[in-house]
Amino acid sequence: MTVTHHRLLVHNGTFALLGPSGDVTGARGPLPDGLFTRDARHLSRWQLTVDGTTPTVLVPTTHGSGGTASCVLAPPGSRGEPPAHTVFREQTVTAGTLVERIRVVGNRATRDRMLIALTVDADFADQFELRSDHRWYAKPHAVRTRETLPDGVAFGYRRREWHSRTVVSAEPAPDAVEDTGSGARRLVWRVELEPRGEVELVLRVAAHPHGAPGPAEGADDLTGTGTLPSAGPGRETLDRACARGLADLAALRIPAEGPDGTVHRVPAAGVPWFLTLLGRHALFASLLALPHRPQPAAATLAALAGTQATEEDPARLAQPGKIVHEVRHGELAHFGEVPYARYHGAVDSTPLFLVLLDEHARVTGDPTTARALEGNARAAVEWMFRHGGLDEHGYLVPHPDRGGPTDQTWKDSPDAICFADGTPAKGPITAASAQGYALDALLRTARLARGVWGDPAWAERLESAARELRERFLADFWMPEHDFPALALDGAGRRVDALASDAGHLLWSGMFDAERAVRVGRRLMEPDFFSGWGVRTLAAGQDAYHPLAPHRGGVWPHDNAVLALGLARYGLREELDRLASGLMALAGRHDHRLPEVVTGYGPGEHPEPVPYPDACSPGAWAAAAPLALLTAHRVVDGEGTGRTPVSYTQ
């Protein structure tokens, strides 16, 4: 997210972005403010005036305890005539609501009269309308309404069967609700302060989005469900980063339905643009957190099983058994003006679903979820072979939609998959990382087939397919001249020779024999890759490298967390310690919250991390990254049940 003086409050599928004075202006573009839930803005104006003027900000909005934001305001004054009163605003977001307390305190020993007014509106804009991409969406037959209530005002929006409301209520009730002529309404209170007295107004904004689910299962808080083990002496920053990550993961959980209609709390990808279920993000966040907090994994598996494709839909890239990439609940998705109501444009979510299913059973020791989702797992494996490309191509190969990215892994920005000279790869992209996930998924599903589902014959077939995939991959992807794997194969089968961090995902997945794995792990920690804050997505020194491009030079903590688990898998303690130290130095510069991504500049180029302006903050997979570092340290220290090689001898 762009660095500003705005403050973000997020809880259980709802977030508010507030200006320095606590106001909301209805802004669009890179940083739209307001109250948002289920992909729509339910509060687009929230502007306070006192006696017709906007108060001066004495203390801009800051986070307090309990997920609140507060600020301090005053009317204009001078040394000779200081302000007659002070305004304290405190705002809290819960599921679907914003509650504000406005406290006005008199500063004089005389009575004071004033007119307090709050201009409010709800534009119900879909988040896709608010982006800076110059797109325009027709909304035929849409009708907005405003209804004055005894204690406030109700805003309504209807378009055919789509109906949303926002209700603003106040205690005490306003003395008047005025029409501004713009569609907004102005709530007005005539206030009289006793000498050095105070008055308090309590306002509540309740969003009623279309199609909201029922209450979700599970505790609302992840921080109080068990004590994390200490990272150990000298790793206090990691302890603090884990605590901050857990708090962010808890705040980012949103309700999502499982196959039986039960509502679960799953990790949303991040705010402001992705407070929704993204399959890949939820899977990675759940995997990284799993050894310490299994609840997100169980919820994610249920939600993704509930949205798994059962039939072909080319417009949404859906095929039977495929795991969803993105789920949207907004008006534009509902009416098909954007394809993301259930969009399946990811080649890697399906194998990662299988990896998480087995890892959940392995870490928790409880196969109940694996038994319940056996049918979903079998459908996912069938997709990998029949539609995903294992039968036809020997690899997972995406079928991109028209105009969409040719690569459907997490590096899906334009030109992210490129040759070392910067030439973009063309044609259907066979990404290396997806093949690692496929290998792991086959082996792990074989483990479940043999140990949980009682199908040893199927297990043998999957293990055979995994061995063949690994042999084929090492023959086709390994670049002897670099002693390193290619980033991908292009549509003509050529090795895309850029040196990229995806090799760390292959370490994590177990694609390499031990000797190769050690060489790759050490290569990733050389200076062209390791910036000092973390490993770059693309090694510096290549023509393709760009420090400000997120997937061609940026540093992503979740990417580094996956690498950390790979380093731990092969006992590379020194490399792990250096990587973790860099990431914790990065966290220390951000109040112990790891950013989703920073640019590729290292401390030698600038003493502080250079932010990437469009990053989510908080973001789920970055929030889970410190927990993965804790796991990795425990693995190399010989403690706990961290991830280890499975199912075949290396």
CSV table of C-alpha atoms in Angstrom, one decimal, residues 9 35 40 45 53 78 97 107 282 302-303 358 367 398 407 419 423 426 446 456 498 525 538-539 544 605 645:
chain,number,residue,atom,x,y,z
A,9,LEU,CA,-8.7,-0.9,10.3
A,35,LEU,CA,-15.8,1.4,4.7
A,40,ALA,CA,-18.1,-2.9,-2.1
A,45,ARG,CA,-18.3,10.1,2.8
A,53,THR,CA,-15.5,24.6,9.4
A,78,SER,CA,-4.1,31.3,17.8
A,97,THR,CA,-19.7,-2.1,11.1
A,107,ASN,CA,-11.5,24.3,27.3
A,282,ALA,CA,-4.8,-18.7,1.4
A,302,ALA,CA,-13.0,-26.6,3.5
A,303,ALA,CA,-13.6,-23.3,1.6
A,358,ASP,CA,-1.6,-34.0,3.5
A,367,PRO,CA,-6.9,-37.6,9.3
A,398,PRO,CA,-1.8,-23.4,-18.0
A,407,ASP,CA,1.9,-17.6,-16.6
A,419,PHE,CA,14.9,-14.8,-20.3
A,423,THR,CA,12.9,-11.0,-23.5
A,426,LYS,CA,6.0,-16.5,-25.2
A,446,ALA,CA,0.0,-41.2,-2.4
A,456,PRO,CA,-2.3,-48.8,-2.1
A,498,ALA,CA,16.7,-16.1,-16.0
A,525,MET,CA,22.2,-16.7,-0.9
A,538,LEU,CA,15.5,-12.3,-9.9
A,539,ALA,CA,19.2,-12.1,-9.5
A,544,ALA,CA,16.0,-8.7,-17.0
A,605,GLU,CA,22.1,1.2,-2.0
A,645,PRO,CA,11.5,-35.0,2.7
